[in-house]
XYZ file of C-alpha atoms in Angstrom:
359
model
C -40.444 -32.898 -72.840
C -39.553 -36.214 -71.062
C -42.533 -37.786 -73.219
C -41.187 -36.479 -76.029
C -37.521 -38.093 -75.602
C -39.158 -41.191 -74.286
C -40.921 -41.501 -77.839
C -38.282 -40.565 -79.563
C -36.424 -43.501 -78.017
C -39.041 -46.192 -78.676
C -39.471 -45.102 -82.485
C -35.791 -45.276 -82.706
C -35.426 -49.238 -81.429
C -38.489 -50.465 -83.073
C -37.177 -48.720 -86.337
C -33.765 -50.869 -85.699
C -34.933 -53.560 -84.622
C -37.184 -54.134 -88.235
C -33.977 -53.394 -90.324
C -32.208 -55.861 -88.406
C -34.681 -58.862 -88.338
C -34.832 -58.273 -92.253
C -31.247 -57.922 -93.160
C -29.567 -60.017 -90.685
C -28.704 -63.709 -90.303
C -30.950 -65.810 -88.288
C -28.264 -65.935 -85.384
C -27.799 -62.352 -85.612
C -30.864 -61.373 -85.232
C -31.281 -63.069 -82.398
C -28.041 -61.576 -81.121
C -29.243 -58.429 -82.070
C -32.534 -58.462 -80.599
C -30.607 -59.439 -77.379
C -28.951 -56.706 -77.274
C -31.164 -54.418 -78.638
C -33.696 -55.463 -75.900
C -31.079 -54.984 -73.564
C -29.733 -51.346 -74.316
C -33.926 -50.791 -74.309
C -33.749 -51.783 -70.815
C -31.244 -49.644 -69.751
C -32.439 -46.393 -71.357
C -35.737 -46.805 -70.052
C -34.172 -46.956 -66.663
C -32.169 -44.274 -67.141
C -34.844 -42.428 -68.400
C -37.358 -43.360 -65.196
C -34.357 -42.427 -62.739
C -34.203 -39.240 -64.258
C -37.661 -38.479 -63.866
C -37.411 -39.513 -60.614
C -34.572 -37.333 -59.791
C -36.969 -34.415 -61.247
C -39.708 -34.807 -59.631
C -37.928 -35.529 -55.819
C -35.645 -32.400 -56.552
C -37.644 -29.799 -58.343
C -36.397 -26.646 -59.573
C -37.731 -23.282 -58.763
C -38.016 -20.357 -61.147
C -34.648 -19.302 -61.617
C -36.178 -15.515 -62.395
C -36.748 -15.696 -58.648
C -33.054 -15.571 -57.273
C -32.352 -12.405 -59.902
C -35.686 -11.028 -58.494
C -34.543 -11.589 -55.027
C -30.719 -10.524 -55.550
C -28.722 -13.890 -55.182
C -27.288 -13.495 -58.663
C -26.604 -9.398 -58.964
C -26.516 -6.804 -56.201
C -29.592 -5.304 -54.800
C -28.362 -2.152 -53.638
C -25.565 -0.348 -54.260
C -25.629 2.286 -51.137
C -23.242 1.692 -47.740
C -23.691 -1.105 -46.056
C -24.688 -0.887 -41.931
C -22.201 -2.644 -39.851
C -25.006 -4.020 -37.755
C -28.757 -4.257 -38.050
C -31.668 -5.072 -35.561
C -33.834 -6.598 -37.758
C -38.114 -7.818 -37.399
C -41.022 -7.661 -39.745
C -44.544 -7.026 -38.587
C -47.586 -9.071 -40.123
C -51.224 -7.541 -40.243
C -52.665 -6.489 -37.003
C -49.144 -6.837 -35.503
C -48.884 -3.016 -35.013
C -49.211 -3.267 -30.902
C -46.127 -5.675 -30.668
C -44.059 -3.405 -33.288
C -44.565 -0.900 -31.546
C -43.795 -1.893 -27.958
C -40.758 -3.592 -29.798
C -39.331 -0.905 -31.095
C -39.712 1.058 -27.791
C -37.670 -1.983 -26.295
C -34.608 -1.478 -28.658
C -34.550 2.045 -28.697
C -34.256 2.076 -24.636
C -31.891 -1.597 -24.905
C -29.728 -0.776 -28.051
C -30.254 3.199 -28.861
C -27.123 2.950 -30.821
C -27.829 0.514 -33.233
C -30.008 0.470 -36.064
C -33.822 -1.234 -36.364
C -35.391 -2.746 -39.725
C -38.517 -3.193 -39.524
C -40.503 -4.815 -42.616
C -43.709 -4.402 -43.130
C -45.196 -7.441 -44.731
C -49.054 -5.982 -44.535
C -49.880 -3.791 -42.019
C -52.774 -1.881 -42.635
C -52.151 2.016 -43.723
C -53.816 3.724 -40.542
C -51.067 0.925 -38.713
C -48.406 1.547 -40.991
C -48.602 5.184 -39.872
C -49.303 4.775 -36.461
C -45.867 2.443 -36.516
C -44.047 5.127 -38.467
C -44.643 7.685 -36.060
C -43.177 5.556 -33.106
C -40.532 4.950 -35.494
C -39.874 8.353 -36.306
C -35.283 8.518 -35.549
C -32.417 8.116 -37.814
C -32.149 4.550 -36.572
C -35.125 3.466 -37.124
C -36.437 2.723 -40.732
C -39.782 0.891 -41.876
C -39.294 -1.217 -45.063
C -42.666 -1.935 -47.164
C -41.614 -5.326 -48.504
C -44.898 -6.174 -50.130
C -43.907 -5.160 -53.924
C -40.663 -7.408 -53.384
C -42.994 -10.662 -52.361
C -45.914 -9.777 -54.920
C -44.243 -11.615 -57.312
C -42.995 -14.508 -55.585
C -45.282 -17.568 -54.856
C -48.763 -16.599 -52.994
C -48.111 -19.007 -50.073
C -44.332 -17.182 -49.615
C -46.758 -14.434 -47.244
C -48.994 -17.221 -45.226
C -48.428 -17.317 -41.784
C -48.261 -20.650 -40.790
C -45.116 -21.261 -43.210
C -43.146 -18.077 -42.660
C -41.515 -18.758 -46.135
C -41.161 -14.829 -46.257
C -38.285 -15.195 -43.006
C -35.139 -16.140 -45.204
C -36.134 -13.755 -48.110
C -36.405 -11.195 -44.853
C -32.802 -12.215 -43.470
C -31.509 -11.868 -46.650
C -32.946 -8.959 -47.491
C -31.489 -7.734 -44.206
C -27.689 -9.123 -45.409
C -27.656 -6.589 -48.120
C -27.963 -3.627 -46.269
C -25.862 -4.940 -43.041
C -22.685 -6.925 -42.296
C -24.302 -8.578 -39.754
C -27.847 -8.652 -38.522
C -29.745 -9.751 -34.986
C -33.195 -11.279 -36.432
C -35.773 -11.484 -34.204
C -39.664 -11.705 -33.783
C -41.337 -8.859 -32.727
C -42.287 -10.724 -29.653
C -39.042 -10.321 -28.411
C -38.039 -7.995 -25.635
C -34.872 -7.941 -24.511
C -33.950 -7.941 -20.873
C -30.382 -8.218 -21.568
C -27.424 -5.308 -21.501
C -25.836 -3.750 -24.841
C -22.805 -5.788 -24.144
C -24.564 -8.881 -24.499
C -25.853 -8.664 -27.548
C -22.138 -6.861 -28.951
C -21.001 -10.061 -27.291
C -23.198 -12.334 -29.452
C -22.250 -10.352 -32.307
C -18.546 -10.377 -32.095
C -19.193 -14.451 -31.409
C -21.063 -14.688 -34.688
C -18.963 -13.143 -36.609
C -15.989 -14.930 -35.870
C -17.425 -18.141 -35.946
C -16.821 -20.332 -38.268
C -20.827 -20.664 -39.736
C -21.633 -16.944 -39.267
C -24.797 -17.919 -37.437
C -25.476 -18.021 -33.957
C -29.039 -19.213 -32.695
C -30.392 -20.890 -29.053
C -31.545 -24.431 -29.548
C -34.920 -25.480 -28.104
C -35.247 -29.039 -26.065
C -37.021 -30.565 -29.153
C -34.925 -32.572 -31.930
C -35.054 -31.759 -35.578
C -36.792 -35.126 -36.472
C -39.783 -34.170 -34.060
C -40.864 -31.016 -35.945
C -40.013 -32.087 -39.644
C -41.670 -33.916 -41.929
C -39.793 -36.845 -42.774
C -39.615 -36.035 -46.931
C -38.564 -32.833 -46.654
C -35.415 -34.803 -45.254
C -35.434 -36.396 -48.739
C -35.649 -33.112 -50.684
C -32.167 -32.091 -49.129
C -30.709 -35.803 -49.696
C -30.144 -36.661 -46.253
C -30.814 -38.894 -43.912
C -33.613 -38.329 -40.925
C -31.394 -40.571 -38.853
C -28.445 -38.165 -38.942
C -30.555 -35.459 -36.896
C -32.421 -38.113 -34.301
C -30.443 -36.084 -31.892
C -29.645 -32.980 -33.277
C -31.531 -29.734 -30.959
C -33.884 -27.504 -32.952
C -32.787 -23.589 -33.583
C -35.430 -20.943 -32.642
C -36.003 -18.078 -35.644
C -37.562 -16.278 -32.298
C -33.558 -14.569 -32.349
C -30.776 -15.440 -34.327
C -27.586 -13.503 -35.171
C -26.468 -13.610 -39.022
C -22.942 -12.318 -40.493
C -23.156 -11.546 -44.155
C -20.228 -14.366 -45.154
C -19.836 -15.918 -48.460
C -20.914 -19.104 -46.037
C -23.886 -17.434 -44.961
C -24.947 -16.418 -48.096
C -24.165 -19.763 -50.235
C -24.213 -22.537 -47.987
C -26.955 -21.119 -45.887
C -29.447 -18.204 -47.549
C -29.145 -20.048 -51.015
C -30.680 -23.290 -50.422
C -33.016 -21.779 -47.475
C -34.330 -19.702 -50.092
C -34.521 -22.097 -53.138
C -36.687 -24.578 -50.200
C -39.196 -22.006 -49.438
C -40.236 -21.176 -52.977
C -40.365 -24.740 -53.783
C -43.155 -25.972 -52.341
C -42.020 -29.880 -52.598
C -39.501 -28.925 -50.074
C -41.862 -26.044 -48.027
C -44.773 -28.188 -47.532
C -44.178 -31.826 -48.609
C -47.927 -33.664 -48.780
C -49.239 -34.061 -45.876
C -47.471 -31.855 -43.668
C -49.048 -29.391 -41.189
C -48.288 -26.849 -38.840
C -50.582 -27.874 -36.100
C -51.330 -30.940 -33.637
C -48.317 -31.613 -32.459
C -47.780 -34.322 -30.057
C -44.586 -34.382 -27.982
C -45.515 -37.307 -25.608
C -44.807 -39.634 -28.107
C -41.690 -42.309 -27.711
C -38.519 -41.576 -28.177
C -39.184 -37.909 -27.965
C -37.125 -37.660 -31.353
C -40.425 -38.739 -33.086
C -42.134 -36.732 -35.793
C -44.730 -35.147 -33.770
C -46.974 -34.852 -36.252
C -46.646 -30.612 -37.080
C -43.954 -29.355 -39.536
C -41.699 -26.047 -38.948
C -41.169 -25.232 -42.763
C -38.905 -22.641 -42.890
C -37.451 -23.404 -39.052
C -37.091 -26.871 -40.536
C -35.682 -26.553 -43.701
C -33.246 -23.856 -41.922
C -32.384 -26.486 -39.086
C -31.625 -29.276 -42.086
C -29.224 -26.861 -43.942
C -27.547 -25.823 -40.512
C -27.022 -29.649 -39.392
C -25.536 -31.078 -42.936
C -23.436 -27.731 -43.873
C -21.913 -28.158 -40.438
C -21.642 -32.129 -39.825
C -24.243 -31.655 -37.366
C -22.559 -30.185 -34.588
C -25.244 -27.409 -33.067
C -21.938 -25.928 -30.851
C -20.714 -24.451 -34.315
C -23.989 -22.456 -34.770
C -25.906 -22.169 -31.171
C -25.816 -21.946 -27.912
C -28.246 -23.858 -25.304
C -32.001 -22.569 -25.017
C -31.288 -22.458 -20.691
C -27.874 -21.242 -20.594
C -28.524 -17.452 -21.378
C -31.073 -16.627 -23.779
C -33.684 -16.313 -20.104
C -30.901 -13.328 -19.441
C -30.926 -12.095 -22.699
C -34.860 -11.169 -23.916
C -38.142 -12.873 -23.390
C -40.903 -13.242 -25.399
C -44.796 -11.331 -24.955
C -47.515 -12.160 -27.083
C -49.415 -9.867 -29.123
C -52.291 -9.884 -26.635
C -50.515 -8.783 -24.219
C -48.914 -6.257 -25.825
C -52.185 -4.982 -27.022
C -53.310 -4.783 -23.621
C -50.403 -3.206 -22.547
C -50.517 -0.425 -25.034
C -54.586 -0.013 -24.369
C -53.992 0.823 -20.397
C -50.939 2.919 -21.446
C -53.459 4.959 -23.461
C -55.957 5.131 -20.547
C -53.179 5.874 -18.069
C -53.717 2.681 -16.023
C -51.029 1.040 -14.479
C -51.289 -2.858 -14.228
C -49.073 -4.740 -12.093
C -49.600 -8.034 -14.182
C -47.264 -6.162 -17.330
C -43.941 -7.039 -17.809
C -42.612 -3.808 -18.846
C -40.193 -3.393 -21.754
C -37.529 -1.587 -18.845
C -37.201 -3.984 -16.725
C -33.796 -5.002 -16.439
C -34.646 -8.638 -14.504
């Protein structure tokens, strides 16, 4: 289409440009071609800047935000008031499971999301039947991303978390989102605490910051896809998606969810050239370097959080040291497969860090 105009444009000054060398004076057509030559200039570079514009700032498929609910309801049935809310990847089924143990013994009062993005059906039903209360409800998501992009389900990018969250926003007022790593260690009060803090905040987010700066785990264009300047976030503290509290505000959802979204199914923004997820250096000088490994959707989440708020992480976080230790702790999936495997044999092993323990 831009070829087309461009053309379209050319044909039309050459065209002129004939008529007026042929009918004109000899001074006027050199005035003429002056100007003509001149007004060629300036289209052209209008035309190039547009381009430009285009191809820094591409557009996803709009069908996308109707498929994912941003421009009509998805559902129509009562809303929660609060959610606990996780997905589980393939082979994930250990750590779901041990997970949801953990809230139903932390939080038995509140309810638990959990979205399967892939599990297996021998551990979709071994999940189910752990899951098996009132507050507790699995999710298949996998017809909702079929459609989307086929790098919105890989891993490494985690391009399906904001689709998740949001997901989540429709059927709560306010959600905790978490890995299923997570175990929490903390009392019921301190995550209502969190909650209430959230939700009267001014962003509707609350997150813990990490002791790495944005700049060191984003690739520097995807700083150009949002129109802002690396610079502004030399300083800034990364937010962990390990556990984040959301509240279902018209912020949230348009200031926040909207252009989180619209990033992770554009892949210009997702995964400018030459970014990767892996071999990350943090000894380099000043530690606010780019390491060298991209967060995707933690970055683009961390960009949107930093301009939306004029960069103050106070309105949206709270420090890494100060009380997310108290709060929950993380296990990894080999360890909770281990865990689960001398549960089933009936042996006890001192090394496990058991979902009950209140330290």
């Amino acid at each position: 289409m831009r070829t087309k105009h461009f053309l379209l444009i050319l044909i039309g000054v050459i065209t002129t440009s004939v008529l007026l060398i042929l009918l004109g004076p000899a001074g006027q057509q050199n005035d003429s071609i002056k100007n003509i030559m001149s007004q060629t200039h300036e289209q052209l570079r209008n035309l190039q800047e547009r381009n430009a514009l285009s191809e820094q700032h591409p557009e996803m498929d709009p069908k996308y935000l109707a498929l994912l609910g941003f421009t009509q309801p998805l559902y129509n049935g009562t809303r929660h008031n609060f959610s606990i809310v996780t997905y589980a990847l393939a082979g994930e089924v250990a750590s779901t499971i041990l997970y949801a143990q953990n809230i139903a013994t932390k939080l038995p009062n509140e309810q638990l999301l959990i979205y399967d993005l892939g599990l297996s059906e021998v551990d979709l039903h071994t999940l189910q039947a752990f899951c098996n209360s009132t507050r507790c409800t699995v999710i298949s998501f996998g017809d909702r991303l079929a459609p989307l992009p086929s790098y919105v389900t890989d891993e490494n990018m985690h391009a399906f978390r904001p689709i998740v969250i949001h997901d989540a926003l429709a059927r709560a007022r306010s959600i905790l989102f978490t890995e299923n790593s997570v175990r929490l260690r903390g009392t019921g009060k301190d995550v209502a605490d969190m909650r209430t803090k959230t939700e009267n905040s001014t962003s509707g987010v609350m997150g813990w910051t990490t002791q790495q700066a944005v700049t060191s785990r984003t690739h520097p264009k995807m700083f150009d896809y949002f129109d802002t300047e690396a610079d502004n976030f030399l300083f800034l503290p990364m937010v962990s998606l390990d556990f984040v509290f959301f509240a279902g505000t018209p912020t949230v959802n348009e200031k926040i969810m909207l252009p989180w979204v619209r990033c992770m199914l554009t892949p210009e923004c997702l995964h400018p050239i030459g970014a990767q997820s892996g071999g990350c250096k943090y000894n380099k000088k000043p530690q606010y370097r780019y390491s060298g490994c991209h967060g995707y959707d933690t970055s683009a989440f961390n960009i949107i959080l930093g301009y939306t708020f004029g960069f103050d992480e106070t309105k949206y976080s709270t420090h890494e040291d100060s009380s997310s230790g108290r709060l929950f702790y993380l296990e990894t999936l080999e360890q909770a497969t281990r865990i689960l495997e001398n549960r089933r044999k009936n042996i006890s092993d001192t090394s496990e860090h058991p979902f009950t323990d209140d330290q």
